[in-house]
Amino acid sequence: MSRLVVVSNRVAPVAEDQPSAGGLAVGVHGALKQSGGIWFGWSGEIVDAPPETPTLYQQDSVGYATIGLSRRDYDQYYRGFSNGTLWPTFHYRTDLSRYDRKEYAGYLRVNAWLVEKLKPILRPDDLLWVHDYHLLPFARMCREAGIANRIGFFLHIPFPVEPVLRTVPPHRELTEAMCAYDLLGFQTDDDCTAFSDYARRQLGAVPQAPGVLAVGRRRVRVGTYPIGVLPDEIQEQSQTHSNSRQILNLKQGLHQRRLIMSVDRLDYSKGLVERFQAFERLLEMAPAHRGKVSFIQIAPPSRSDVEMYRNIRRQLESAAGRINGRWTDLTWTPIRYINKNYDRLMLMSLFRASQIGYVTPLRDGMNLVAKEYVAAQPADDPGVLVLSEFAGAARELGDGALLVNPYDTDGMAQALGRALIMPVEERKERHQQMMRRLRENDLDRWRDRFLADLRGDEFA
Ligand SMILES: O=P(O)(O)OC[C@H]1O[C@H](O[C@H]2O[C@H](CO)[C@@H](O)[C@H](O)[C@H]2O)[C@H](O)[C@@H](O)[C@@H]1O
Ligand SMILES: O=c1ccn([C@@H]2O[C@H](COP(=O)(O)OP(=O)(O)O)[C@@H](O)[C@H]2O)c(=O)[nH]1
């Protein structure tokens, strides 16, 4: 079988007990560990002079090939066009998006440079699987460099509807470039439909069969492949630290209080301020919960050199300070807001120790934390997932979770109140329902379905 070569901007740290840098790294690492292959991408370092060739190293079945970026490339490609333009727009925050031609030129330049660095490592029958918005034009540049391999692309974040996408000035060039991939994968049907609708209206794409678009002389397949987790592995992990000093101390310090848990990169798309406000509304609306419930928000800093990320950090600090200032008493602090990265084993144990998973992004491609929270619960006394309808995960977990609209403060507070008193029978039923979906759509299936479609004969 052909070798798998994964390309993504972010490459996971290799050690199991190291904190991971977001869902892409967690998902791709989990998938590659099973199948083996090469993982090529940015080393995470900014260097004075980028080397001629990537650094190669092997860890179990995965070969890593990573390379540093110069300050200018990092600024224009990663911080600039990827995270200053595409990320906010694709998350429907056109108010936070900016466009700079120089940054876009840098984005294209780095894509072409990465192709040049990857080419010598490639074999003619390698299967390429490229990930995420940093690399929309990567396949087009591969084709220009004479790389004829089959290339698939998976978008981890939402794909916006046409009027929103058009606010990115080079939208047509970008989407035309996407059509140089053989297969385009999205997290949800909504994302896939948004792309297909855009392609029909703006690029004159003609649907040829279900999931196949003809765009000029190219045929491109499109499909929905929701990323998953490995529920059994998470069940096991969630018990690793159950009796550790940290978890025991936490439980002791809670004095029987119910625990609400949230874990997110510190990102404005995650709806953290709205979430804090809804928690405060719960305390206002339901005096019985005062002193009886604690909320832990873990929010490791992310992309801190992008201005909007500094703003959200300030806003949250002020919200947490204000709410705690108003409600804290001698024995109870309602919100523990922690700006630190935790390793996954500890996170899964924290999920298991809590009664509510509070996951309320304003917009999210999938949100693996929601799935991990469910997988980490004890089957005989599971916690409740309170989940935003705007997370990709809501498509699969909507029947078992309490779905909320993160713009509706009262609605979220009500959902928290309902979760806090939900009888165990209802919690078990909801949990079983969600576990069924997690098992049907686990991480192995995500990889296997995508790669089977990419290998398929339809392209011949
Ligand atoms: O690499 P960073 O800039 O530090 O950011 C971390 C990752 O964030 C995003 O993750 C997304 O992928 C998850 C898994 O599919 C999904 O659940 C989540 O909804 C997405 O936001 C980003 O897409 C990745 O490229 C970043 O590496
Ligand atoms: O301190 C932390 C915070 C998060 N995560 C992991 O990072 C991933 C976040 O993925 P998600 O899809 O929820 O959001 P993203 O950050 O990719 O937007 C999940 O697997 C978390 O368990 C972690 O390992 N340590």
XYZ file of C-alpha atoms and ligand atoms in Angstrom:
512
model
C 0.000 0.000 0.000
C 1.210 3.535 -0.726
C 2.936 5.494 2.038
C 0.930 8.177 3.820
C 2.442 11.661 3.956
C 0.593 14.099 6.184
C 1.228 17.829 5.760
C 0.044 20.376 8.305
C 1.275 23.632 9.699
C 1.184 22.379 13.291
C 3.025 19.138 14.005
C 2.300 17.475 17.370
C 4.933 17.259 20.061
C 6.103 13.664 20.032
C 6.040 12.719 23.722
C 2.746 11.246 24.964
C 2.760 13.195 28.216
C 3.466 16.572 26.591
C 0.598 19.003 26.303
C -0.809 19.080 22.793
C -1.299 22.163 20.724
C -4.942 21.939 19.759
C -7.258 19.452 18.135
C -5.534 19.095 14.784
C -2.330 17.902 16.431
C -4.248 15.560 18.768
C -6.357 14.090 15.942
C -3.646 13.719 13.317
C -1.171 12.270 15.805
C -3.739 9.698 16.933
C -4.533 8.756 13.348
C -0.906 8.569 12.140
C 0.249 6.489 15.119
C -1.995 3.670 13.912
C -1.264 3.791 10.201
C 2.371 4.948 10.206
C 3.759 7.421 7.682
C 5.506 10.762 7.445
C 4.368 14.011 9.071
C 5.722 17.162 7.462
C 5.214 20.718 8.703
C 6.452 23.666 10.710
C 8.743 22.855 13.644
C 7.022 25.528 15.748
C 10.275 27.536 15.813
C 11.146 30.933 14.391
C 14.716 30.832 13.102
C 17.167 33.431 11.784
C 17.869 31.498 8.624
C 15.559 28.617 7.676
C 17.586 25.514 6.830
C 17.849 24.085 3.331
C 16.281 20.802 4.354
C 13.796 19.704 7.025
C 14.994 17.971 10.186
C 14.085 14.284 10.044
C 13.431 12.037 13.016
C 11.518 8.865 13.726
C 9.217 8.151 16.650
C 7.658 4.681 16.610
C 5.801 4.300 13.318
C 5.827 8.000 12.439
C 8.655 9.788 10.625
C 8.726 13.521 11.294
C 10.079 16.126 8.878
C 9.867 19.620 10.329
C 11.312 22.974 9.394
C 11.583 26.394 11.079
C 10.105 29.598 9.664
C 11.852 32.941 9.334
C 10.360 35.839 11.321
C 9.002 37.408 8.106
C 7.373 34.147 6.961
C 5.887 33.545 10.392
C 4.502 37.104 10.521
C 3.002 37.080 7.051
C 1.897 33.471 6.606
C 0.965 32.267 10.121
C 0.246 35.334 12.213
C -0.928 37.450 9.261
C -3.008 35.857 6.527
C -3.743 32.511 8.270
C -4.675 33.826 11.697
C -5.438 37.497 11.018
C -7.589 36.962 7.911
C -8.687 33.365 7.331
C -9.260 32.272 10.932
C -11.613 35.134 11.926
C -13.481 35.091 8.614
C -13.959 31.341 8.559
C -15.327 31.672 12.122
C -17.749 34.382 10.935
C -15.867 37.173 12.721
C -15.468 39.491 9.748
C -15.352 42.337 12.284
C -12.013 40.992 13.539
C -10.589 40.127 10.137
C -8.104 42.314 8.267
C -6.540 41.928 4.848
C -3.042 42.899 3.796
C -1.705 42.127 0.324
C 1.839 41.653 1.608
C 0.638 39.058 4.093
C -1.262 37.233 1.381
C 1.851 37.251 -0.812
C 3.783 35.814 2.153
C 1.125 33.108 2.591
C 1.507 32.052 -1.050
C 5.298 32.245 -0.819
C 5.457 29.992 2.250
C 3.078 27.466 0.674
C 5.350 27.290 -2.394
C 8.459 27.050 -0.193
C 6.987 24.202 1.841
C 6.228 22.337 -1.398
C 9.848 22.822 -2.468
C 11.078 21.412 0.875
C 8.740 18.431 0.774
C 9.384 17.440 -2.845
C 12.750 15.687 -2.332
C 11.243 13.479 0.395
C 8.324 12.331 -1.762
C 8.006 9.043 -3.631
C 5.824 8.867 -6.746
C 3.190 6.626 -5.164
C 2.919 8.490 -1.823
C -0.554 9.519 -0.780
C -0.609 13.127 0.454
C -3.047 14.281 3.101
C -2.878 18.040 3.681
C -4.587 19.732 6.644
C -6.204 23.057 7.316
C -6.533 26.656 6.285
C -2.817 27.462 6.341
C -2.413 25.285 3.259
C -5.375 26.028 0.978
C -3.150 26.549 -2.134
C -0.647 23.776 -1.323
C -1.931 21.302 -3.952
C -1.939 23.908 -6.680
C 1.700 24.591 -5.933
C 2.449 20.868 -5.896
C 0.949 20.598 -9.374
C 3.041 23.567 -10.546
C 6.134 21.818 -9.141
C 5.306 18.696 -11.160
C 4.007 16.615 -8.240
C 1.308 14.361 -9.673
C 0.537 12.320 -6.521
C -2.971 11.998 -5.274
C -3.584 14.802 -2.746
C -6.420 15.146 -0.278
C -7.264 18.093 1.965
C -9.145 18.247 5.237
C -10.427 21.529 6.661
C -10.567 21.448 10.473
C -12.411 24.753 10.826
C -15.815 25.817 9.454
C -16.158 26.762 5.789
C -18.158 30.014 5.638
C -21.100 30.736 3.375
C -20.459 32.685 0.180
C -21.256 36.273 1.337
C -18.885 35.848 4.276
C -16.096 34.229 2.256
C -16.276 37.024 -0.296
C -15.013 39.470 2.326
C -11.574 37.844 1.843
C -10.450 39.676 -1.299
C -8.584 36.772 -3.001
C -11.459 34.349 -2.303
C -11.756 33.194 -5.883
C -8.052 32.526 -6.316
C -8.006 30.572 -3.052
C -10.989 28.399 -3.845
C -9.817 27.757 -7.396
C -6.528 26.624 -5.879
C -8.440 24.286 -3.546
C -9.789 22.557 -6.619
C -6.264 21.278 -7.393
C -6.839 18.768 -4.573
C -8.373 15.433 -5.518
C -10.549 15.249 -2.423
C -11.777 18.030 -0.123
C -13.004 16.928 3.303
C -15.062 18.996 5.759
C -16.171 18.528 9.362
C -19.937 18.875 8.804
C -22.494 18.769 6.002
C -23.039 22.519 6.467
C -19.364 23.205 5.683
C -19.366 20.880 2.692
C -22.546 22.447 1.327
C -21.163 25.957 1.831
C -18.116 25.036 -0.274
C -20.158 23.319 -3.001
C -22.625 26.228 -3.194
C -19.776 28.724 -3.418
C -18.037 26.661 -6.107
C -21.208 26.448 -8.195
C -21.965 30.161 -7.969
C -18.488 31.670 -8.132
C -16.400 29.098 -10.007
C -19.063 27.684 -12.327
C -18.606 24.198 -10.824
C -21.027 21.598 -12.139
C -22.122 18.707 -9.906
C -21.443 15.492 -11.819
C -22.501 12.890 -9.275
C -23.131 13.046 -5.512
C -19.947 14.472 -4.008
C -18.228 15.144 -7.345
C -17.791 18.601 -8.845
C -16.421 19.423 -12.279
C -14.502 22.703 -12.100
C -13.125 23.630 -15.510
C -11.153 20.610 -16.648
C -10.715 19.222 -13.110
C -12.921 16.899 -11.143
C -12.835 17.311 -7.406
C -14.541 15.114 -4.840
C -16.055 16.696 -1.740
C -17.325 15.018 1.419
C -18.034 15.222 5.144
C -15.650 13.457 7.536
C -16.282 14.485 11.170
C -13.095 14.053 13.183
C -13.503 11.785 16.222
C -11.729 10.511 19.300
C -10.816 7.037 20.563
C -13.454 6.549 23.310
C -11.940 3.417 24.875
C -8.486 4.943 25.100
C -9.967 8.051 26.728
C -11.937 5.919 29.230
C -8.654 4.350 30.282
C -6.771 7.655 30.362
C -9.478 9.267 32.457
C -8.767 6.789 35.235
C -4.977 7.214 35.221
C -4.975 10.174 37.590
C -8.201 9.412 39.443
C -6.307 8.725 42.644
C -3.456 11.155 42.043
C -2.671 13.772 44.657
C -3.840 16.584 42.364
C -7.278 15.082 41.737
C -7.749 14.034 45.364
C -6.758 17.510 46.549
C -9.136 19.055 44.071
C -12.025 16.864 45.245
C -11.218 17.586 48.869
C -11.065 21.322 48.187
C -14.464 21.218 46.501
C -16.167 20.122 49.746
C -18.905 18.229 47.864
C -19.550 21.164 45.524
C -20.584 20.311 41.959
C -17.889 20.977 39.377
C -18.314 22.573 35.954
C -15.321 22.091 33.604
C -14.290 23.988 30.490
C -11.075 23.604 28.493
C -10.240 25.726 25.471
C -7.343 27.430 23.798
C -7.696 31.098 24.733
C -9.439 32.031 21.491
C -12.247 34.516 20.800
C -14.084 31.827 18.797
C -14.565 29.753 21.949
C -17.160 32.075 23.532
C -15.418 32.338 26.900
C -16.726 35.753 27.935
C -20.317 34.769 27.086
C -19.814 31.558 29.061
C -18.575 33.413 32.153
C -21.563 35.733 31.937
C -23.999 32.818 31.738
C -22.405 31.210 34.774
C -22.872 34.447 36.659
C -26.503 34.602 35.466
C -27.026 31.151 36.982
C -25.831 32.473 40.335
C -28.175 35.454 40.008
C -31.186 33.377 38.971
C -30.752 30.445 41.335
C -29.541 31.434 44.825
C -29.607 27.750 45.832
C -26.504 27.153 43.700
C -24.469 29.909 45.354
C -21.600 28.340 47.245
C -22.595 24.921 45.890
C -20.976 24.949 42.475
C -17.471 25.705 41.215
C -16.465 26.440 37.654
C -12.941 25.650 36.403
C -11.915 27.212 33.124
C -8.588 25.974 31.735
C -7.503 28.280 28.922
C -3.901 27.951 27.748
C -2.761 31.048 25.841
C -2.800 30.678 22.083
C -1.419 32.867 19.258
C -0.653 35.514 21.869
C 1.186 37.691 19.370
C -2.016 38.290 17.370
C -3.718 41.407 18.718
C -7.244 39.989 18.968
C -5.904 37.240 21.197
C -4.383 39.748 23.582
C -7.734 41.551 23.696
C -9.715 38.457 24.554
C -7.243 37.653 27.320
C -7.760 41.093 28.855
C -11.545 40.802 28.559
C -11.573 37.440 30.286
C -9.302 38.503 33.095
C -11.596 41.387 33.761
C -14.762 39.231 33.582
C -13.319 36.585 35.932
C -12.071 39.255 38.345
C -15.403 41.060 38.358
C -17.514 37.937 38.845
C -15.266 36.537 41.558
C -15.112 39.946 43.236
C -18.895 40.003 43.396
C -19.561 36.436 44.550
C -16.510 35.046 46.370
C -16.831 34.593 50.129
C -14.483 33.289 52.791
C -14.895 29.666 51.758
C -15.876 29.711 48.101
C -14.417 31.100 44.862
C -16.903 30.549 42.020
C -14.543 30.678 39.002
C -11.042 29.258 38.829
C -9.575 30.636 35.668
C -6.278 28.947 34.737
C -4.018 30.117 31.878
C -1.985 26.941 31.731
C -1.609 24.001 29.406
C -2.411 20.588 30.931
C -1.386 17.209 29.598
C -4.179 15.081 28.208
C -4.105 12.425 30.910
C -4.752 15.050 33.566
C -7.481 16.690 31.488
C -9.338 13.418 30.990
C -9.231 12.772 34.758
C -10.540 16.286 35.422
C -13.391 15.685 32.979
C -14.247 12.474 34.816
C -14.241 14.256 38.162
C -16.706 16.931 37.024
C -20.499 16.964 36.746
C -20.832 19.296 33.763
C -18.773 19.724 30.577
C -19.421 23.321 29.557
C -18.453 23.711 25.878
C -19.949 26.796 24.294
C -17.952 28.125 21.320
C -19.463 30.862 19.173
C -18.279 28.828 16.187
C -16.011 25.763 16.049
C -15.010 23.326 13.315
C -15.579 20.307 15.559
C -14.399 20.785 19.181
C -12.696 17.628 20.357
C -13.005 18.661 24.004
C -16.773 18.036 23.782
C -16.155 14.492 22.548
C -13.380 13.861 25.067
C -15.613 15.021 27.915
C -18.276 12.464 27.015
C -15.755 9.650 26.497
C -14.146 10.312 29.901
C -17.372 9.916 31.926
C -18.099 6.968 34.215
C -21.009 5.047 32.623
C -22.851 4.576 35.929
C -22.767 8.240 36.975
C -21.974 10.362 33.925
C -21.729 14.128 33.799
C -23.843 16.272 31.458
C -22.505 17.951 28.322
C -23.770 21.514 27.809
C -22.861 22.183 24.193
C -23.106 25.099 21.788
C -25.207 24.464 18.716
C -22.416 26.184 16.736
C -19.768 23.537 17.454
C -19.340 20.944 14.697
C -19.695 18.334 17.468
C -23.354 19.371 17.956
C -24.223 17.584 14.680
C -23.367 14.247 16.279
C -23.954 14.885 19.989
C -27.079 17.027 19.719
C -29.430 14.275 20.946
C -27.555 13.566 24.158
C -26.115 16.972 25.053
C -28.063 19.978 26.303
C -27.710 22.219 23.266
C -27.445 25.948 23.894
C -27.131 29.126 21.884
C -24.044 30.913 23.256
C -25.588 34.308 22.467
C -28.479 33.532 24.851
C -27.176 34.173 28.372
C -30.420 33.183 30.107
C -30.747 30.049 27.994
C -27.236 28.942 28.911
C -27.838 29.653 32.591
C -31.040 27.607 32.439
C -29.221 24.710 30.778
C -26.574 24.777 33.532
C -29.340 24.768 36.155
C -31.040 21.827 34.445
C -27.776 19.889 34.164
C -27.017 20.418 37.855
C -30.214 18.659 38.920
C -30.590 16.112 36.124
C -31.540 12.664 37.507
C -29.005 9.901 37.017
C -31.310 7.841 34.749
C -31.604 10.690 32.251
C -27.870 11.347 32.421
C -27.135 7.698 31.692
C -29.514 7.587 28.753
C -28.033 10.727 27.223
C -24.507 9.490 27.809
C -25.198 6.121 26.147
C -26.663 7.896 23.143
C -23.564 10.074 22.775
C -21.179 7.163 23.313
C -22.889 5.300 20.464
C -22.176 8.233 18.153
C -18.583 8.528 19.375
C -17.982 4.844 18.651
C -19.646 5.028 15.210
C -17.532 8.018 14.197
C -14.272 7.450 16.015
C -10.848 8.699 15.010
C -9.928 5.517 13.111
C -13.067 5.791 11.030
C -12.325 9.439 10.251
C -8.916 8.488 8.875
C -10.035 5.280 7.169
C -13.020 6.835 5.405
C -11.005 9.807 4.201
C -8.098 7.698 2.944
C -10.371 5.098 1.321
C -12.100 7.880 -0.606
C -8.759 9.430 -1.531
C -7.415 6.090 -2.746
C -10.696 5.302 -4.540
C -10.820 4.544 -8.258
C -13.100 7.457 -9.095
C -10.050 9.591 -9.887
C -8.518 7.199 -12.402
O -1.736 25.543 15.672
P -2.315 26.653 16.498
O -2.365 27.962 15.773
O -1.618 26.735 17.839
O -3.840 26.285 16.851
C -4.272 24.992 17.277
C -5.209 24.322 16.272
O -6.469 25.005 16.319
C -7.460 24.631 15.345
O -8.040 23.353 15.629
C -9.151 22.832 14.913
O -9.046 21.436 14.748
C -9.774 20.621 15.669
C -9.604 19.153 15.245
O -10.177 18.914 13.990
C -11.233 20.999 15.711
O -11.917 20.184 16.666
C -11.350 22.473 16.094
O -12.718 22.842 16.020
C -10.530 23.361 15.169
O -10.536 24.677 15.697
C -6.850 24.726 13.965
O -7.800 24.363 12.995
C -5.568 23.913 13.835
O -4.982 24.099 12.545
C -4.582 24.402 14.885
O -3.410 23.593 14.839
O -4.338 22.400 28.217
C -4.769 21.769 27.251
C -5.863 22.229 26.470
C -6.327 21.446 25.419
N -5.729 20.258 25.121
C -6.233 19.426 24.013
O -6.273 20.206 22.828
C -7.357 19.772 22.024
C -8.233 20.943 21.643
O -8.977 20.575 20.538
P -10.357 21.210 20.142
O -10.810 20.523 18.918
O -11.313 21.171 21.278
O -10.056 22.758 19.855
P -8.875 23.527 19.071
O -7.939 24.003 20.116
O -8.249 22.559 18.145
O -9.564 24.657 18.386
C -8.123 18.703 22.804
O -7.734 17.424 22.375
C -7.666 18.964 24.246
O -7.722 17.832 25.069
C -4.649 19.799 25.872
O -4.136 18.706 25.605
N -4.208 20.575 26.916
